N, CA, C and O atoms as a MOPAC input file, in Angstrom:
PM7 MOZYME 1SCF
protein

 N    244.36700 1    -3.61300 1    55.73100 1
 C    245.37400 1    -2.57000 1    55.90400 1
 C    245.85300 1    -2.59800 1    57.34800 1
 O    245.13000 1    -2.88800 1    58.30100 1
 N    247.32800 1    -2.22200 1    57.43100 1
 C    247.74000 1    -2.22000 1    59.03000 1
 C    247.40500 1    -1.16900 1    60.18400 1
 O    248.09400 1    -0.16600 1    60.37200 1
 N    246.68400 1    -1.37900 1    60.66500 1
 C    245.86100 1    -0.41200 1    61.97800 1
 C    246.92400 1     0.28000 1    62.72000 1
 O    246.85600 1     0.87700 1    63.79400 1
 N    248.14700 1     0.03600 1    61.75300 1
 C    249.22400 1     1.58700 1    62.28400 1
 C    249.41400 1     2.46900 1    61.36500 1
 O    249.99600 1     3.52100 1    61.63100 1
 N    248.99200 1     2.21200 1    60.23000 1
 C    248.24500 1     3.35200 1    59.24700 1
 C    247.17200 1     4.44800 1    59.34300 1
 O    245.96500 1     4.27200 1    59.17100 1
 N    247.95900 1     5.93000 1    59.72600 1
 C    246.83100 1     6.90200 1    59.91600 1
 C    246.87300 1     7.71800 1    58.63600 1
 O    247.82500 1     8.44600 1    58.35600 1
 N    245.67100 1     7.54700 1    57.78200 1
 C    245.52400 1     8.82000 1    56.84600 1
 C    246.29500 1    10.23400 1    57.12700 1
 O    246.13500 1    10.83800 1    58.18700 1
 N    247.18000 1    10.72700 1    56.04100 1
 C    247.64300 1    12.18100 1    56.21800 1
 C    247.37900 1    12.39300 1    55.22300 1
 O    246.20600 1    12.32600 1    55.59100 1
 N    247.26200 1    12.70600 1    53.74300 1
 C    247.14900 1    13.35600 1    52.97300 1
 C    247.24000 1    13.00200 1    51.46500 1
 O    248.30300 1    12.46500 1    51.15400 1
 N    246.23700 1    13.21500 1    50.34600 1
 C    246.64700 1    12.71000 1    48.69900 1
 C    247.14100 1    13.38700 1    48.46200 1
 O    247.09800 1    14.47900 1    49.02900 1
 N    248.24300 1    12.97200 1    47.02100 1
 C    248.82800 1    13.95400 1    46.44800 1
 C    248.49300 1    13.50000 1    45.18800 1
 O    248.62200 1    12.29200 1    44.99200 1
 N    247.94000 1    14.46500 1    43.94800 1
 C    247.52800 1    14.48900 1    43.15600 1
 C    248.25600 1    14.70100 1    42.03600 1
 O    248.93100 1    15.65200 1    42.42900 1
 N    248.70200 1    14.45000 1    40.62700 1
 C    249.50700 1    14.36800 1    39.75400 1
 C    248.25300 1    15.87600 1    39.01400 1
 O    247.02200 1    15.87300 1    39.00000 1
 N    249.18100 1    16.91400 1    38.52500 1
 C    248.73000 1    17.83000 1    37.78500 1
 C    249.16000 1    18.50600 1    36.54300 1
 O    250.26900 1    19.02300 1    36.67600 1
 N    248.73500 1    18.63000 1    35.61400 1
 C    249.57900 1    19.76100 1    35.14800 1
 C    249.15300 1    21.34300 1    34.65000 1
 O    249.51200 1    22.11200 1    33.75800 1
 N    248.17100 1    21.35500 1    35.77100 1
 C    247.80700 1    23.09800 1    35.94500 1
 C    248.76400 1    23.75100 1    36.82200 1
 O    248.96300 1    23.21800 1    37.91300 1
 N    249.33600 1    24.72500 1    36.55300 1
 C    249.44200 1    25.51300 1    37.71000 1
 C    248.97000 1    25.94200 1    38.77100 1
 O    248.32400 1    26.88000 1    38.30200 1
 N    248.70800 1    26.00300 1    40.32600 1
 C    248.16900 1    25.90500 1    41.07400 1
 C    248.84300 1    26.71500 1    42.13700 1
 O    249.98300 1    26.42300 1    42.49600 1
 N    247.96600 1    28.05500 1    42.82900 1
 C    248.53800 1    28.57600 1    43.90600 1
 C    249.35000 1    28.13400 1    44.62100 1
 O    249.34100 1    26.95800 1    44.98600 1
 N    250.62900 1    29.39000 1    45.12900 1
 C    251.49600 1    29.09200 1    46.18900 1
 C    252.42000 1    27.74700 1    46.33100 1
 O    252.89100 1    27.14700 1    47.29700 1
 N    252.45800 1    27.54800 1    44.84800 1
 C    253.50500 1    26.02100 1    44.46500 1
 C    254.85600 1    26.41200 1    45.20400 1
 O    255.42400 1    27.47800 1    45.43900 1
 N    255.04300 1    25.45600 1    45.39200 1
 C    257.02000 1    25.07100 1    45.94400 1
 C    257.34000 1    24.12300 1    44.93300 1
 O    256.71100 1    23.22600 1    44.37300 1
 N    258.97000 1    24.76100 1    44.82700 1
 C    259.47000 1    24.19400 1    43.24900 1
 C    260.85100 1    23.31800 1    43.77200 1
 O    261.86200 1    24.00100 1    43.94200 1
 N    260.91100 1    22.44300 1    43.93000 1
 C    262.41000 1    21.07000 1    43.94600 1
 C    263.02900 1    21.02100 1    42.43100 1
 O    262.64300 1    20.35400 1    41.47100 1
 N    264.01100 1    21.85800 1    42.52000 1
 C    264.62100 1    21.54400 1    41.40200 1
 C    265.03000 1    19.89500 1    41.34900 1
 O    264.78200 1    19.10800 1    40.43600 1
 N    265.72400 1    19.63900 1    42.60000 1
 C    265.87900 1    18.16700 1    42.68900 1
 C    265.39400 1    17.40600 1    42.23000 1
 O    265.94700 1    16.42100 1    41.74000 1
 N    263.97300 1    17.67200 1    42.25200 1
 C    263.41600 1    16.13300 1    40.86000 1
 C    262.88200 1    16.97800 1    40.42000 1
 O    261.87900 1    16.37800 1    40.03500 1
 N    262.68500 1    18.27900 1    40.05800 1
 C    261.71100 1    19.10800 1    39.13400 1
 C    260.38200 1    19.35800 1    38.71300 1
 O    259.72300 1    19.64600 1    37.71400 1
 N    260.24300 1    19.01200 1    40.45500 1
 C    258.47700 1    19.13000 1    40.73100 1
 C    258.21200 1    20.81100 1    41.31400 1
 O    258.97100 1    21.68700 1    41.72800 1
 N    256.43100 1    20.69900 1    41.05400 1
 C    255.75600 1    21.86900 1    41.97700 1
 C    255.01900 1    21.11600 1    42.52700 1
 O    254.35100 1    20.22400 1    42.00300 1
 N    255.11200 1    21.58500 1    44.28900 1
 C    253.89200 1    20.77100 1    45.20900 1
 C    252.94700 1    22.11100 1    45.86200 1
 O    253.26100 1    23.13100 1    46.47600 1
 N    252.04300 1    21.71100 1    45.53400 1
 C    250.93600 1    22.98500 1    46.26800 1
 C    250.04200 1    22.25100 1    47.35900 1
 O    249.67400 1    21.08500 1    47.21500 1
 N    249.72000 1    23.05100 1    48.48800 1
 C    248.67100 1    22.55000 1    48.99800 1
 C    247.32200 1    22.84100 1    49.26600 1
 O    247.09200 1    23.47400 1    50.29500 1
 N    246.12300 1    22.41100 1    48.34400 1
 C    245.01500 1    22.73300 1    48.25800 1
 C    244.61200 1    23.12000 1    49.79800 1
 O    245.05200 1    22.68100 1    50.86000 1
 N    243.44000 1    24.27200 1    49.47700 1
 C    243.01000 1    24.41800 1    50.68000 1
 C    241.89500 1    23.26400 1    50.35200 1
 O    241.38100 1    23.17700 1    49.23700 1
 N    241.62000 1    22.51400 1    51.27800 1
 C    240.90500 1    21.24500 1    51.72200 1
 C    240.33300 1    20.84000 1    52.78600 1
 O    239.71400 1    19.78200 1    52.90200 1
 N    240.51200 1    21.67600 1    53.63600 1
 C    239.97300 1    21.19100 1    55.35300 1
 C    240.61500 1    20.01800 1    56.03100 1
 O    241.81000 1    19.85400 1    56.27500 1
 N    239.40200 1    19.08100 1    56.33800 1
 C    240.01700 1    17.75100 1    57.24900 1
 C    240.79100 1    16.89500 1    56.16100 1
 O    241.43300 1    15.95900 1    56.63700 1
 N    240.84300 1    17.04600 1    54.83100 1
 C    240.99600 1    16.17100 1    53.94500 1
 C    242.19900 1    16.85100 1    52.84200 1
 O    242.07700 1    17.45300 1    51.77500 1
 N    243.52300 1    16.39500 1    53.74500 1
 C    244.46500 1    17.34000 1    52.45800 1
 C    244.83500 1    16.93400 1    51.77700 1
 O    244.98300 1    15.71600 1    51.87100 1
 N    245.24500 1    17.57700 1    50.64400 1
 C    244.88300 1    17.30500 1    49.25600 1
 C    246.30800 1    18.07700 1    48.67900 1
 O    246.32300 1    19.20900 1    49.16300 1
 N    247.12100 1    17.92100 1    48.09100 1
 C    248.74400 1    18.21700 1    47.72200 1
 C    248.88600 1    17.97800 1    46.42400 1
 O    249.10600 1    16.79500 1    46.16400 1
 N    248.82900 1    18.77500 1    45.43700 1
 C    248.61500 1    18.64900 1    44.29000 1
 C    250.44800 1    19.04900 1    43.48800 1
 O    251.22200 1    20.00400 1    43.55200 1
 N    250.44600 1    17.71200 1    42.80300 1
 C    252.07400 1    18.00100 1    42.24600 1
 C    251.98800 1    18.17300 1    40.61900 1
 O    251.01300 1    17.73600 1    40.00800 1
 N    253.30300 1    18.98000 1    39.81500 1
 C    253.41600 1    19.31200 1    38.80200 1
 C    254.46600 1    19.05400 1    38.07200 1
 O    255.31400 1    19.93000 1    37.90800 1
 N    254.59500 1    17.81100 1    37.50600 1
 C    256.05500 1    17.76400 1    36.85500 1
 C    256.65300 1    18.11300 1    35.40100 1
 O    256.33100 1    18.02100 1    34.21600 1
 N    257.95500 1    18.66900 1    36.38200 1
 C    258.10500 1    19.27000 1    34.43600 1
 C    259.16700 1    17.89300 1    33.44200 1
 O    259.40700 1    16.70700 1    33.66900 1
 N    259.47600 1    18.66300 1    32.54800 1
 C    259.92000 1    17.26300 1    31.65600 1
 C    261.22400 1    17.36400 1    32.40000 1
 O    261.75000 1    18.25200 1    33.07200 1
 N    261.58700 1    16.04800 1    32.01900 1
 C    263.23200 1    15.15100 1    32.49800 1
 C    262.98000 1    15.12100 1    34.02400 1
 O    263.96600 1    15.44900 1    34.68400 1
 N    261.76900 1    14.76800 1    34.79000 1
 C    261.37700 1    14.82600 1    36.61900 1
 C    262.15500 1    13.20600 1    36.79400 1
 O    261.75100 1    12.08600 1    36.48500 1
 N    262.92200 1    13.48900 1    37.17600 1
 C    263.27200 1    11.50400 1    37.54400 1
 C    262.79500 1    10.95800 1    38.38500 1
 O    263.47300 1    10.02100 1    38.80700 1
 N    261.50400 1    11.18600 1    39.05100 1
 C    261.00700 1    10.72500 1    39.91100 1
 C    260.33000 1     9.08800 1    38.99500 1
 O    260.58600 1     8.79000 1    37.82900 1
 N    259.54200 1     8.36400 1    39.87400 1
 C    259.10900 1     6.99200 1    38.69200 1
 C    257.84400 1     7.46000 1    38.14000 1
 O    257.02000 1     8.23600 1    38.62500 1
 N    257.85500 1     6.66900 1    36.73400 1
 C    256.22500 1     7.51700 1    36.26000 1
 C    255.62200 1     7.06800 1    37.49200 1
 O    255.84100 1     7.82100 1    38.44100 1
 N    255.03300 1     6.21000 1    37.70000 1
 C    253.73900 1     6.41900 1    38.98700 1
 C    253.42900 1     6.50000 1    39.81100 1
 O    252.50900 1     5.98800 1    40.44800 1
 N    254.97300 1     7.96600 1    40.19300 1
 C    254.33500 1     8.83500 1    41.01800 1
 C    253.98400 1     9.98600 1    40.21400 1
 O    253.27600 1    10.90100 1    40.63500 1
 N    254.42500 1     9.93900 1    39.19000 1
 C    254.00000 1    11.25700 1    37.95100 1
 C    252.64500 1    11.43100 1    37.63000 1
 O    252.00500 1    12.46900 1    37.46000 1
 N    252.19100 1     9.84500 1    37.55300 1
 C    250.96000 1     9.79600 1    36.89200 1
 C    249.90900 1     9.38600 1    37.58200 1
 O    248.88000 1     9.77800 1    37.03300 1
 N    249.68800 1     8.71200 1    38.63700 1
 C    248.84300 1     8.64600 1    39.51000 1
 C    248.88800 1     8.61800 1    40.88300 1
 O    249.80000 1     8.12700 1    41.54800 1
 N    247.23100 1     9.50800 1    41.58100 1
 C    247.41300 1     9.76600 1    42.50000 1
 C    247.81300 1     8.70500 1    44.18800 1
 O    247.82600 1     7.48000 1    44.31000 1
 N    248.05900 1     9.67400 1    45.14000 1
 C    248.65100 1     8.27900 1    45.98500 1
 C    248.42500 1     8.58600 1    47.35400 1
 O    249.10800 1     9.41500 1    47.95300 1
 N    247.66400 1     8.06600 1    47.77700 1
 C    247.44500 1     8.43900 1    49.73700 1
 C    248.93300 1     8.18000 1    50.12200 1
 O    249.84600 1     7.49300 1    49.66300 1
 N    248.75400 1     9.13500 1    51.29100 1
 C    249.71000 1     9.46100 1    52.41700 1
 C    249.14800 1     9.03800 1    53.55800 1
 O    248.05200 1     9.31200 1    54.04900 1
 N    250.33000 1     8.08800 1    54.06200 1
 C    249.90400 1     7.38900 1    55.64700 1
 C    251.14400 1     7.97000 1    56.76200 1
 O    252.35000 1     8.06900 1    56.54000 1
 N    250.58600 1     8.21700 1    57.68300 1
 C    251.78100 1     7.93600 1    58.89500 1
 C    251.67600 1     7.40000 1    59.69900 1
 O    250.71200 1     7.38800 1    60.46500 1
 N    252.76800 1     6.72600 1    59.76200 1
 C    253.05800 1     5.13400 1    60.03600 1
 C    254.26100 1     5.70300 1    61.48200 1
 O    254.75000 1     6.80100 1    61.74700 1
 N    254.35500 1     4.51900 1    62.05100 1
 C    255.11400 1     4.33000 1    63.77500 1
 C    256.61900 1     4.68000 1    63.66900 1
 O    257.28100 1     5.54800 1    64.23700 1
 N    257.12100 1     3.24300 1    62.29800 1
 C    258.03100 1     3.11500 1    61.81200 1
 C    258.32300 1     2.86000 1    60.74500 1
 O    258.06000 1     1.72300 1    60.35500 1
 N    259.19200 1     4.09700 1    59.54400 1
 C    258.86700 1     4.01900 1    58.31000 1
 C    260.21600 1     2.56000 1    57.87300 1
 O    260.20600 1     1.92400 1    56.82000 1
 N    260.84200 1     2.44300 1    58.58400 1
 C    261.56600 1     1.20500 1    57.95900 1
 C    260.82900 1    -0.15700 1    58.07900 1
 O    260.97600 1    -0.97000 1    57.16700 1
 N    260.01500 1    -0.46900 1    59.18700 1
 C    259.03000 1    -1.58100 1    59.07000 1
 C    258.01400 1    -1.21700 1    57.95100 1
 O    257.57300 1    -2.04100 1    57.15000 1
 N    257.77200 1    -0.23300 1    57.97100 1
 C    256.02500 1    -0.22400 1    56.41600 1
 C    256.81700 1    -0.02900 1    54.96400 1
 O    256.19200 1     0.22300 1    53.93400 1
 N    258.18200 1    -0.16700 1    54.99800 1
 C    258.71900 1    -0.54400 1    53.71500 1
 C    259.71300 1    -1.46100 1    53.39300 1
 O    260.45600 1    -1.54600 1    52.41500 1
 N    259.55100 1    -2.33300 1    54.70200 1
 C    260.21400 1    -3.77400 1    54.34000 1
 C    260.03800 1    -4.95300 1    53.52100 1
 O    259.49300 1    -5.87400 1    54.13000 1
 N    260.21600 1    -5.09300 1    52.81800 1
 C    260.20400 1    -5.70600 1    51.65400 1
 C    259.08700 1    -5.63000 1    50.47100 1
 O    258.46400 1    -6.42300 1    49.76500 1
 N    259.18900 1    -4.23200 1    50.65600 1
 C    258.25100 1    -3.43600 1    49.36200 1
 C    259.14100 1    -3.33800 1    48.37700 1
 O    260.35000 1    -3.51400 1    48.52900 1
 N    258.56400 1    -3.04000 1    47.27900 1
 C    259.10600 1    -2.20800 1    45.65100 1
 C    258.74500 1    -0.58700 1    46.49500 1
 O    257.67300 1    -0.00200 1    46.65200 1
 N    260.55600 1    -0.12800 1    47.03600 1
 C    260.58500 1     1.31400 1    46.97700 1
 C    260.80000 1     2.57800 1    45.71300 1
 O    261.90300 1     2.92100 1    45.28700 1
 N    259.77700 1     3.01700 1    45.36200 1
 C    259.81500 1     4.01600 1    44.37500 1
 C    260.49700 1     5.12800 1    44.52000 1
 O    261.04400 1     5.71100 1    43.58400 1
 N    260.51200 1     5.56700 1    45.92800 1
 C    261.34200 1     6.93400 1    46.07000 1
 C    262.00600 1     6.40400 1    47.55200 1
 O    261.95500 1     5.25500 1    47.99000 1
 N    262.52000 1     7.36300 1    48.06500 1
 C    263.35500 1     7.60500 1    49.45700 1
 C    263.91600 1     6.02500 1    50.26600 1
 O    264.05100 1     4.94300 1    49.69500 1
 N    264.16400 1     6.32200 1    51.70800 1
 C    263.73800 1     7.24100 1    52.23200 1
 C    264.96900 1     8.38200 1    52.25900 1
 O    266.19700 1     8.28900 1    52.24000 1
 N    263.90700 1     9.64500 1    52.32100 1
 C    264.18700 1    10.73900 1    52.52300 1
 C    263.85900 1    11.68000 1    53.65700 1
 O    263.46200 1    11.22100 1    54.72800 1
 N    263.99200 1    12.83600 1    53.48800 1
 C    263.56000 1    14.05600 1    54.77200 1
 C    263.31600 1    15.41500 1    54.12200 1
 O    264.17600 1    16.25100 1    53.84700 1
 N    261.67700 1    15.51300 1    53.87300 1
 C    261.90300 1    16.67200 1    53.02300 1
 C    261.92400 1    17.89900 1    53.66100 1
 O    262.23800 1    18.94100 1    53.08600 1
 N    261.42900 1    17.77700 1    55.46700 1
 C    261.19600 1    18.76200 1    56.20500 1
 C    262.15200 1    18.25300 1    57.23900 1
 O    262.57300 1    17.12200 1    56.99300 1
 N    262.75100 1    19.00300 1    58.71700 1
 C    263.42900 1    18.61000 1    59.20600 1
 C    262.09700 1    17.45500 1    60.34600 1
 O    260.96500 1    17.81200 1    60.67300 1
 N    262.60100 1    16.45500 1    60.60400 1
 C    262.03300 1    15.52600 1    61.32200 1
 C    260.93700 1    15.16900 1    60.45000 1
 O    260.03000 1    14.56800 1    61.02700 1
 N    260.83100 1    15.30800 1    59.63200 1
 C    259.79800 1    14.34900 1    58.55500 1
 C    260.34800 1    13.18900 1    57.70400 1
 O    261.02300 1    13.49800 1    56.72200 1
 N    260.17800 1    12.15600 1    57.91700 1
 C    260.83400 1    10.71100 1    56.90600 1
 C    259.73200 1    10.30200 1    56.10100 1
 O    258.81400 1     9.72000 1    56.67900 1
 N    259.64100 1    10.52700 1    54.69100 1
 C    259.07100 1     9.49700 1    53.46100 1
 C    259.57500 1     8.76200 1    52.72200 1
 O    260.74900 1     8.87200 1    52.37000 1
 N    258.79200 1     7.86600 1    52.33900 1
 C    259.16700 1     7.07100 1    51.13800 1
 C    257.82500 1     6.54600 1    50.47700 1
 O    256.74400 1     6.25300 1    50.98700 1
 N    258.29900 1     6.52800 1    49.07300 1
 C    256.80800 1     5.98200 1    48.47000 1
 C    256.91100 1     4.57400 1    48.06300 1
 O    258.04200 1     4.40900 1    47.60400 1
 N    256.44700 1     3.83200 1    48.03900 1
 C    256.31100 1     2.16700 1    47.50600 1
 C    254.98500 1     2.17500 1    46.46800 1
 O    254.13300 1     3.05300 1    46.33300 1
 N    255.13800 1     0.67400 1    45.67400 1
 C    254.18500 1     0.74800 1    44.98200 1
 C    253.68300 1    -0.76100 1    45.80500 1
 O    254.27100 1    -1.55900 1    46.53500 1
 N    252.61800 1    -0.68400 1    45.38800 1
 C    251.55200 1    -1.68700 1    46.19600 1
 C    250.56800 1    -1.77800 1    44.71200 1
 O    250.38400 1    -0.81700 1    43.96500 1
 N    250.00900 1    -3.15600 1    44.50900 1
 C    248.92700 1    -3.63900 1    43.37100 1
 C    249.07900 1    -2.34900 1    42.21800 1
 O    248.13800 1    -2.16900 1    41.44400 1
 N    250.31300 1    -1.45600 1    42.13800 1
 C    250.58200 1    -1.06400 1    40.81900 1
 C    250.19100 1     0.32100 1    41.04600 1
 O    250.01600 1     0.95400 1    40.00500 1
 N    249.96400 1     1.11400 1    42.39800 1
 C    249.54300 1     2.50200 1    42.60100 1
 C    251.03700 1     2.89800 1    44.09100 1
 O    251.36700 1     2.45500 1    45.19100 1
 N    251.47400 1     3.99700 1    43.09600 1
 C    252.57300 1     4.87300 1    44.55600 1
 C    251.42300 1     4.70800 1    46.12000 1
 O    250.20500 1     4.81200 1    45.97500 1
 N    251.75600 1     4.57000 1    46.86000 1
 C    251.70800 1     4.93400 1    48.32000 1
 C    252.65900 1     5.22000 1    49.14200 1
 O    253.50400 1     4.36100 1    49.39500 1
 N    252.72600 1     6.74400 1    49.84400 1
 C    253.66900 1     7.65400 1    50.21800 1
 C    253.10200 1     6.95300 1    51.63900 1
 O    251.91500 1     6.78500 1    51.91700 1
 N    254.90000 1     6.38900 1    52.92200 1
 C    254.36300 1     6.37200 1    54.13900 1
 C    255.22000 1     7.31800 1    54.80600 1
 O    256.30100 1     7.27900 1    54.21700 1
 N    255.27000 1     8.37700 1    56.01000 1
 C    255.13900 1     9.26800 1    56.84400 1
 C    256.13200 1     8.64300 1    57.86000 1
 O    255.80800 1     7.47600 1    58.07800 1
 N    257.00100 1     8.94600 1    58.40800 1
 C    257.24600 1     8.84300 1    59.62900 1
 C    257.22600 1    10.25000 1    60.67400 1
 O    257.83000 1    11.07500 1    59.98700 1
 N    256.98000 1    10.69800 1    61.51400 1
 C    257.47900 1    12.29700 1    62.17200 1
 C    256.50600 1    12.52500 1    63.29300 1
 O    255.30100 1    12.31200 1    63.16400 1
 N    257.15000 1    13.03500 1    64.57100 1
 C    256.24700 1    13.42900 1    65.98700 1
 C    255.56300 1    14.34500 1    65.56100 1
 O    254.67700 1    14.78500 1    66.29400 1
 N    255.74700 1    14.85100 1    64.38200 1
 C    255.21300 1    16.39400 1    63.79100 1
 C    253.95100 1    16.23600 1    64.13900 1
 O    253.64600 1    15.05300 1    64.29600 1
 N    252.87400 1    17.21100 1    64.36600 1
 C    251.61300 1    17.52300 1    64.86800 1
 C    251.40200 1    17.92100 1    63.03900 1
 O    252.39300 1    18.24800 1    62.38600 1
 N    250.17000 1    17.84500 1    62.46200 1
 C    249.48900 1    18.53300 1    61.48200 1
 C    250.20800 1    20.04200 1    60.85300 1
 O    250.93900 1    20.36600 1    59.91600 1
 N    249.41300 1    20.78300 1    62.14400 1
 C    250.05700 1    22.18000 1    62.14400 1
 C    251.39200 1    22.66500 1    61.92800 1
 O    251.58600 1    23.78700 1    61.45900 1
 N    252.32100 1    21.88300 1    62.24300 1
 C    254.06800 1    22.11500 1    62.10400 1
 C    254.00400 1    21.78500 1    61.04600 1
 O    253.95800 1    22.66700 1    60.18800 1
 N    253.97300 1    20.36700 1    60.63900 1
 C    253.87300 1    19.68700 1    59.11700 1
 C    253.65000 1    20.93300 1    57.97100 1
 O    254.56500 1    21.37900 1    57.27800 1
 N    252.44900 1    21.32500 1    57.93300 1
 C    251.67200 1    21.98100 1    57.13700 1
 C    252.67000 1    23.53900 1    56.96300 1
 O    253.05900 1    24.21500 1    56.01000 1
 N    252.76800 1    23.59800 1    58.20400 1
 C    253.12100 1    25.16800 1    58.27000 1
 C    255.15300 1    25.06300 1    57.70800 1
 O    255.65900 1    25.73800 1    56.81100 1
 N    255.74400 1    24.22000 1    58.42500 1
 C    257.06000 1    24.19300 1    57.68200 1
 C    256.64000 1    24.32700 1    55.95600 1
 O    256.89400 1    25.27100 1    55.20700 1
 N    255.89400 1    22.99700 1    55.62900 1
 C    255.97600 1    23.12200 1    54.29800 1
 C    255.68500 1    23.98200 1    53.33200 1
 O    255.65900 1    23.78200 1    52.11700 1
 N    255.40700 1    25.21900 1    54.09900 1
 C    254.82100 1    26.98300 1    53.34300 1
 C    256.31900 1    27.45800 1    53.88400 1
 O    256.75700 1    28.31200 1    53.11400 1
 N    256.98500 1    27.25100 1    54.67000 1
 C    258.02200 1    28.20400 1    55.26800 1
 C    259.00200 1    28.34500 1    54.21400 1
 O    259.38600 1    29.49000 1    53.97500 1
 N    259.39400 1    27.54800 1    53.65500 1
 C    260.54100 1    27.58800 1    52.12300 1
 C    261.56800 1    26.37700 1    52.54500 1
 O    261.30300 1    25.43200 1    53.28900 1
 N    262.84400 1    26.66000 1    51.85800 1
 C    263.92600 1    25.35800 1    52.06700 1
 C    264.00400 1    24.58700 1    52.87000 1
 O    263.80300 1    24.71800 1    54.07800 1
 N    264.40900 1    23.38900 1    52.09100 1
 C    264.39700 1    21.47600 1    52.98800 1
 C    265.31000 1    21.24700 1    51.84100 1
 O    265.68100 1    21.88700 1    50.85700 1
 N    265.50000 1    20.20300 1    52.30500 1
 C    266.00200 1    19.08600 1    51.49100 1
 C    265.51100 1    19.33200 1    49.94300 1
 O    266.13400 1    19.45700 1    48.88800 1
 N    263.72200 1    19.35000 1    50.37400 1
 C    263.62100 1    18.53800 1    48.89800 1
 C    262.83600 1    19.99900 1    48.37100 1
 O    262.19500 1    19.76900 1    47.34600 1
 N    262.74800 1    21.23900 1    48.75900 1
 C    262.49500 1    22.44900 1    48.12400 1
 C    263.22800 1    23.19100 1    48.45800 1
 O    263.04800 1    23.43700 1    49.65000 1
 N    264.28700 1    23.91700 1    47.90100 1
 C    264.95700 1    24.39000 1    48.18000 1
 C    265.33700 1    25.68800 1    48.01100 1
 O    266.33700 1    26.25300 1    48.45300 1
 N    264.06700 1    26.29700 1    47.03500 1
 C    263.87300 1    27.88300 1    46.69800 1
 C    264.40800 1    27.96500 1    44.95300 1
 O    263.96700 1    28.78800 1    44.15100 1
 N    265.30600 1    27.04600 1    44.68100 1
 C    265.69200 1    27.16800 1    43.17700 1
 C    264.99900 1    27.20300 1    42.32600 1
 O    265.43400 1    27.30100 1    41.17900 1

């Protein structure tokens, strides 16, 4: 793996309902974030017609942040983005040996990250 890969976070395919969800009509997900400690844990919920690709629907997928998200998805199979779901946050997911992996770009500290993504509307939640 490339030693500019820092662990940020799984996101887990669900279909319980799960505290304090945020709802994207845009692809017609719920993303919650487990309380988890050092180890976060983002549990998603899709409803039917989600156009996202099944596998990010169906299985789970570490989150890296990476230096530069256009170098860690150069000449990958891109599944989603890139996008900006928070302001100064860039993802995109790729598939690698047949499993989504979401990579990160953003100066964001943890704490901003975390805390925008409880605050409400972006891009990709938008309160609808």
């Amino acid at each position: 793996m490339n030693s500019d890969y820092q662990f940020h976070h799984m996101g887990i395919p669900t279909v319980e309902p799960k505290p304090n969800e945020r709802y994207s009509a845009k692809y017609r997900i719920y993303t919650a974030d487990a309380d988890s400690g050092d180890f976060r844990i983002q549990w998603h919920r899709f409803e039917p017609g989600c156009p996202l690709h099944p596998l990010i629907q169906t299985l789970p997928h570490p989150a890296f942040k990476v230096p530069d998200l256009a170098r860690a998805i150069e000449g990958k199979t891109v599944l989603l983005g890139p996008y900006e779901p928070l302001p100064d946050y860039r993802v995109a997911l790729i598939e690698e040996g047949g499993v989504p992996i979401e990579f990160i770009q953003t100066a964001l500290n943890d704490e901003e990250i975390w805390g925008r993504a409880k605050l409400g509307p972006s891009e990709l939640y938008s309160g609808d």
